[in-house]
Coordinates of C-alpha atoms and ligand atoms in Angstrom, one line a residue:
M30 CA 0.0 0.0 0.0
K31 CA 1.3 3.4 -1.0
I32 CA -0.1 6.3 1.1
I33 CA 0.6 10.0 1.1
M34 CA -0.2 12.2 4.1
L35 CA -1.3 15.7 3.2
G36 CA -2.0 18.6 5.6
A37 CA -0.5 21.8 7.0
P38 CA 2.6 21.7 9.1
G39 CA 1.6 20.5 12.6
A40 CA -1.7 18.9 11.4
G41 CA -0.6 15.5 12.8
K42 CA 0.8 13.8 9.6
G43 CA 3.8 12.4 11.4
T44 CA 1.9 11.2 14.4
Q45 CA -0.6 9.3 12.2
A46 CA 2.0 8.1 9.6
K47 CA 4.0 6.4 12.4
Q48 CA 0.9 4.5 13.5
I49 CA 0.0 3.5 9.9
A50 CA 3.5 2.3 9.3
K51 CA 3.4 0.1 12.4
K52 CA -0.1 -1.3 11.6
F53 CA 0.7 -2.2 8.0
S54 CA 4.4 -3.0 8.4
I55 CA 5.5 -0.5 5.8
P56 CA 8.2 2.2 6.2
H57 CA 7.3 5.7 7.3
I58 CA 9.3 8.1 5.1
S59 CA 9.5 11.6 6.3
T60 CA 11.6 14.0 4.1
G61 CA 11.8 16.4 7.1
D62 CA 13.3 13.6 9.2
I63 CA 15.8 12.8 6.5
F64 CA 16.8 16.4 6.1
R65 CA 17.1 16.8 9.9
A66 CA 19.3 13.6 10.1
N67 CA 21.5 15.1 7.4
I68 CA 21.8 18.4 9.3
K69 CA 22.7 16.5 12.5
E70 CA 25.5 14.7 10.6
N71 CA 26.5 17.9 8.9
T72 CA 26.4 16.5 5.4
E73 CA 26.5 18.6 2.2
L74 CA 22.8 18.0 1.7
G75 CA 22.1 18.9 5.3
K76 CA 24.0 22.2 5.0
K77 CA 22.0 23.2 1.9
A78 CA 18.7 22.1 3.3
K79 CA 19.2 24.0 6.6
E80 CA 19.4 27.3 4.9
Y81 CA 15.9 26.9 3.6
M82 CA 14.4 25.1 6.6
D83 CA 15.4 27.7 9.1
Q84 CA 13.6 30.3 7.1
G85 CA 10.4 28.3 6.9
M86 CA 10.9 27.8 3.1
L87 CA 10.8 24.6 1.1
V88 CA 14.0 22.9 0.1
P89 CA 14.3 23.1 -3.7
D90 CA 12.5 20.3 -5.7
S91 CA 15.7 19.1 -7.3
L92 CA 17.4 18.3 -4.0
T93 CA 14.2 16.8 -2.5
L94 CA 13.5 14.6 -5.5
E95 CA 17.1 13.3 -5.6
L96 CA 16.8 12.3 -2.0
I97 CA 13.4 10.6 -2.2
M98 CA 14.0 8.7 -5.4
D99 CA 17.1 7.3 -3.8
R100 CA 15.1 6.3 -0.7
F101 CA 12.6 4.4 -2.9
K102 CA 15.4 2.1 -4.1
N103 CA 15.7 0.7 -0.6
A104 CA 14.4 -2.9 -0.3
D105 CA 12.0 -2.0 2.5
C106 CA 9.8 -0.1 0.0
A107 CA 8.8 -3.3 -1.8
N108 CA 5.4 -3.5 -0.1
G109 CA 4.7 0.2 -0.2
Y110 CA 5.2 3.1 2.2
V111 CA 3.6 6.0 4.0
L112 CA 5.0 9.3 2.8
D113 CA 5.0 12.2 5.3
G114 CA 5.9 15.6 4.1
F115 CA 6.4 14.6 0.4
P116 CA 5.2 15.6 -2.1
R117 CA 4.9 19.3 -1.1
T118 CA 4.7 20.9 -4.5
I119 CA 3.0 20.2 -7.8
P120 CA 6.3 19.4 -9.6
Q121 CA 7.2 16.9 -6.8
A122 CA 3.8 15.3 -7.2
E123 CA 4.1 15.1 -10.9
A124 CA 7.6 13.6 -10.6
L125 CA 6.3 11.0 -8.2
T126 CA 3.3 10.1 -10.4
K127 CA 5.7 9.6 -13.3
A128 CA 8.3 7.6 -11.4
L129 CA 5.5 5.2 -10.2
A130 CA 3.8 5.0 -13.6
D131 CA 7.1 4.0 -15.2
N132 CA 6.8 0.8 -13.0
G133 CA 3.1 0.4 -13.6
E134 CA 2.3 1.6 -10.1
K135 CA 0.3 4.4 -8.4
I136 CA -0.5 5.9 -5.1
D137 CA -3.5 4.2 -3.3
F138 CA -4.5 6.9 -0.9
A139 CA -3.7 10.6 -0.2
I140 CA -5.1 11.3 3.2
N141 CA -5.6 15.0 4.0
V142 CA -5.5 15.7 7.7
E143 CA -7.6 18.9 8.1
V144 CA -6.7 21.4 10.9
P145 CA -7.5 25.1 10.7
D146 CA -4.6 27.6 10.9
E147 CA -5.8 28.9 14.2
S148 CA -5.0 25.6 15.9
I149 CA -1.6 25.2 14.2
V150 CA 0.6 27.7 16.1
N151 CA -0.6 26.4 19.4
R152 CA 0.2 22.8 18.4
M153 CA 3.6 23.6 17.1
S154 CA 4.7 25.6 20.1
G155 CA 3.9 22.6 22.2
R156 CA 5.6 20.1 19.9
R157 CA 8.8 18.5 21.2
A158 CA 11.0 16.4 18.9
C159 CA 13.6 13.8 19.5
L160 CA 16.3 14.4 17.0
S161 CA 17.9 11.0 17.8
C162 CA 15.0 8.6 16.9
G163 CA 12.4 10.9 15.3
A164 CA 9.7 10.5 18.0
T165 CA 7.4 13.5 18.4
Y166 CA 5.6 14.6 21.6
H167 CA 3.3 17.4 22.7
I168 CA 3.7 19.0 26.1
K169 CA -0.1 18.9 26.6
Y170 CA -1.6 16.4 24.2
N171 CA 1.1 13.7 24.1
A172 CA 3.5 14.3 26.9
P173 CA 6.6 12.0 27.5
A174 CA 6.7 10.1 30.7
K175 CA 9.6 12.2 32.0
E176 CA 9.7 15.9 31.0
N177 CA 11.9 16.6 28.0
V178 CA 13.2 13.0 27.8
C179 CA 12.3 10.7 24.9
D180 CA 10.3 7.6 26.1
T181 CA 11.9 5.5 23.3
C182 CA 15.6 6.4 23.4
S183 CA 16.1 8.7 26.5
A184 CA 17.6 11.5 24.4
E185 CA 16.7 15.1 25.3
L186 CA 13.7 16.5 23.5
V187 CA 13.9 19.9 21.7
L188 CA 11.6 22.6 20.3
R189 CA 12.6 22.6 16.7
D190 CA 14.1 25.8 15.4
D191 CA 11.4 26.0 12.8
D192 CA 8.6 25.5 15.3
K193 CA 9.0 29.0 16.8
P194 CA 5.8 31.0 16.1
E195 CA 7.3 33.5 13.6
T196 CA 8.7 30.6 11.4
V197 CA 5.4 28.7 11.8
L198 CA 3.5 31.6 10.3
K199 CA 5.9 31.6 7.3
R200 CA 5.5 27.8 6.9
L201 CA 1.8 28.2 6.9
S202 CA 1.8 30.7 4.1
V203 CA 4.2 28.5 2.1
Y204 CA 1.8 25.6 2.8
H205 CA -1.2 27.5 1.4
E206 CA 0.7 28.7 -1.6
Q207 CA 2.7 25.6 -2.6
T208 CA 1.3 22.5 -1.0
Q209 CA -2.5 23.0 -0.7
P210 CA -2.9 22.7 -4.5
L211 CA -2.0 19.0 -4.0
I212 CA -5.4 18.5 -2.6
D213 CA -7.0 19.1 -5.9
Y214 CA -4.3 17.2 -7.7
Y215 CA -5.0 14.1 -5.8
K216 CA -8.8 14.7 -5.9
N217 CA -8.4 14.5 -9.7
E218 CA -6.5 11.3 -9.3
N219 CA -9.4 9.9 -7.3
V220 CA -7.3 8.9 -4.3
L221 CA -8.0 11.9 -2.0
R222 CA -9.6 11.1 1.4
E223 CA -10.2 13.6 4.2
V224 CA -10.1 13.3 8.0
D225 CA -10.9 15.8 10.7
G226 CA -7.5 16.4 12.3
T227 CA -8.9 18.4 15.2
Q228 CA -10.1 15.3 16.9
D229 CA -8.2 13.3 19.6
M230 CA -5.3 11.6 17.9
N231 CA -6.7 8.1 18.5
K232 CA -10.0 9.1 16.9
V233 CA -8.1 10.5 13.9
F234 CA -6.3 7.1 13.6
D235 CA -9.6 5.2 13.8
D236 CA -11.0 7.4 10.9
I237 CA -7.8 6.7 8.9
L238 CA -8.1 2.9 9.5
A239 CA -11.7 3.0 8.3
I240 CA -10.5 4.5 5.0
L241 CA -7.6 2.0 4.6
Q242 CA -9.4 -1.2 5.5
Ligands
ADP13 P1 6.2 19.3 9.5 O1 6.3 18.0 10.2 O2 6.0 20.4 10.4 O3 5.2 19.3 8.4 P2 8.6 18.5 8.1 O4 9.4 17.9 9.1 O5 7.8 17.7 7.2 O6 7.6 19.6 8.9 O7 9.5 19.5 7.2 C1 10.3 20.5 7.9 C2 11.0 21.3 6.8 O8 11.7 20.5 5.9 C3 10.0 22.0 5.8 O9 9.6 23.3 6.4 C4 10.9 22.2 4.6 O10 11.8 23.3 4.7 C5 11.7 20.9 4.5 N1 11.0 19.9 3.7 C6 10.5 18.7 4.2 N2 9.9 18.0 3.2 C7 10.1 18.8 2.1 C8 9.7 18.6 0.7 N3 9.0 17.5 0.3 N4 10.0 19.6 -0.2 C9 10.7 20.7 0.2 N5 11.0 20.9 1.5 C10 10.7 20.0 2.4
ADP14 P1 3.0 17.2 11.3 O1 3.9 15.9 11.0 O2 1.8 17.3 10.4 O3 3.9 18.4 11.2 P2 2.9 16.2 14.0 O4 2.4 14.8 13.9 O5 4.3 16.4 14.3 O6 2.5 17.0 12.7 O7 2.0 16.9 15.1 C1 2.3 18.2 15.5 C2 2.1 18.4 17.1 O8 0.8 18.2 17.4 C3 2.9 17.3 17.8 O9 3.3 17.9 19.0 C4 1.9 16.2 18.1 O10 2.2 15.5 19.3 C5 0.6 17.0 18.3 N1 -0.6 16.4 17.7 C6 -0.7 15.5 16.7 N2 -2.0 15.1 16.5 C7 -2.7 15.7 17.4 C8 -4.1 15.7 17.7 N3 -5.0 15.0 17.0 N4 -4.5 16.5 18.8 C9 -3.6 17.2 19.5 N5 -2.3 17.3 19.2 C10 -1.9 16.5 18.2
ZN15 ZN1 14.1 9.3 20.9

C-alpha cells in the first residue's frame, strides 16, 4: 500500500504516519526527518537544506527529489510506504506520479488531515521532537513520561528551530501557496480522502483505518 499524508505543518501527519507504518508494516518516510538527520550529521545535503528550513521555506525540488528517489530504491519499499511531508509541490507530485507510472504503479490513498490555521501555532509551540529517533511529543496532548526526555531512546527533547511562532506563520503561508494545491491534484487522481485532524489523535487514527481497511 502506498499512502501520502497531506496537511498543514503540525496537522498531525507524522503522528498518524508512524501508526499507519506500524499497523501495516510499511516504512514511514519523512523527508523532514531525512533532512534533519543530514543536518545533524553535517552532510553537504544537510548544509544546503538547513538554509531553507530555518527560514520556513521549502528545500528546492531538485534536492528533495534526488533524496526521495534514492530512498525508494531501498528494499523496505517493496510493499509500499507512507509518505509524510512529500510531495509538497505540484512538480514533486508530478515527478512521483511519473516515477510510479514507469513501473506500472500508483498511489493508493492521499489522506488530507484537516486542521484550521488557528490551531496550528498552538500545536507547534507545544511540539517536542527527539532528534535521535524521530519521535514526536506534545507537552499537553502527548507528553513524554519524563519531562523533556524521549520515552523511546532517552535522548533530550527539543523545540525545533522552525517551530518557533514566527517561522510557523511563514511555513503556513508557504503551505497554502505551494502545498495546498496538491489536494485538488489528488482529488483529480481519485485517491483523496479527508479526515478531521482536530479530533483526539486516537480518533483520527480510527478514521484513517476505516479508510484504509
Ligand atoms: P512538518 O512535520 O511540520 O510538516 P517537516 O518535518 O515535514 O515539517 O518539514 C520540515 C521542513 O523540511 C520544511 O519546512 C521544509 O523546509 C523541509 N521539507 C520537508 N519535506 C520537504 C519537501 N517535500 N519539499 C521541500 N522541502 C521539504
Ligand atoms: P506534522 O507531521 O503534520 O507536522 P505532528 O504529527 O508532528 O504534525 O504533530 C504536531 C504536534 O501536534 C505534535 O506535538 C503532536 O504531538 C501534536 N498532535 C498531533 N496530532 C494531534 C491531535 N489529534 N490532537 C492534538 N495534538 C496533536
Ligand atoms: Zn528518541
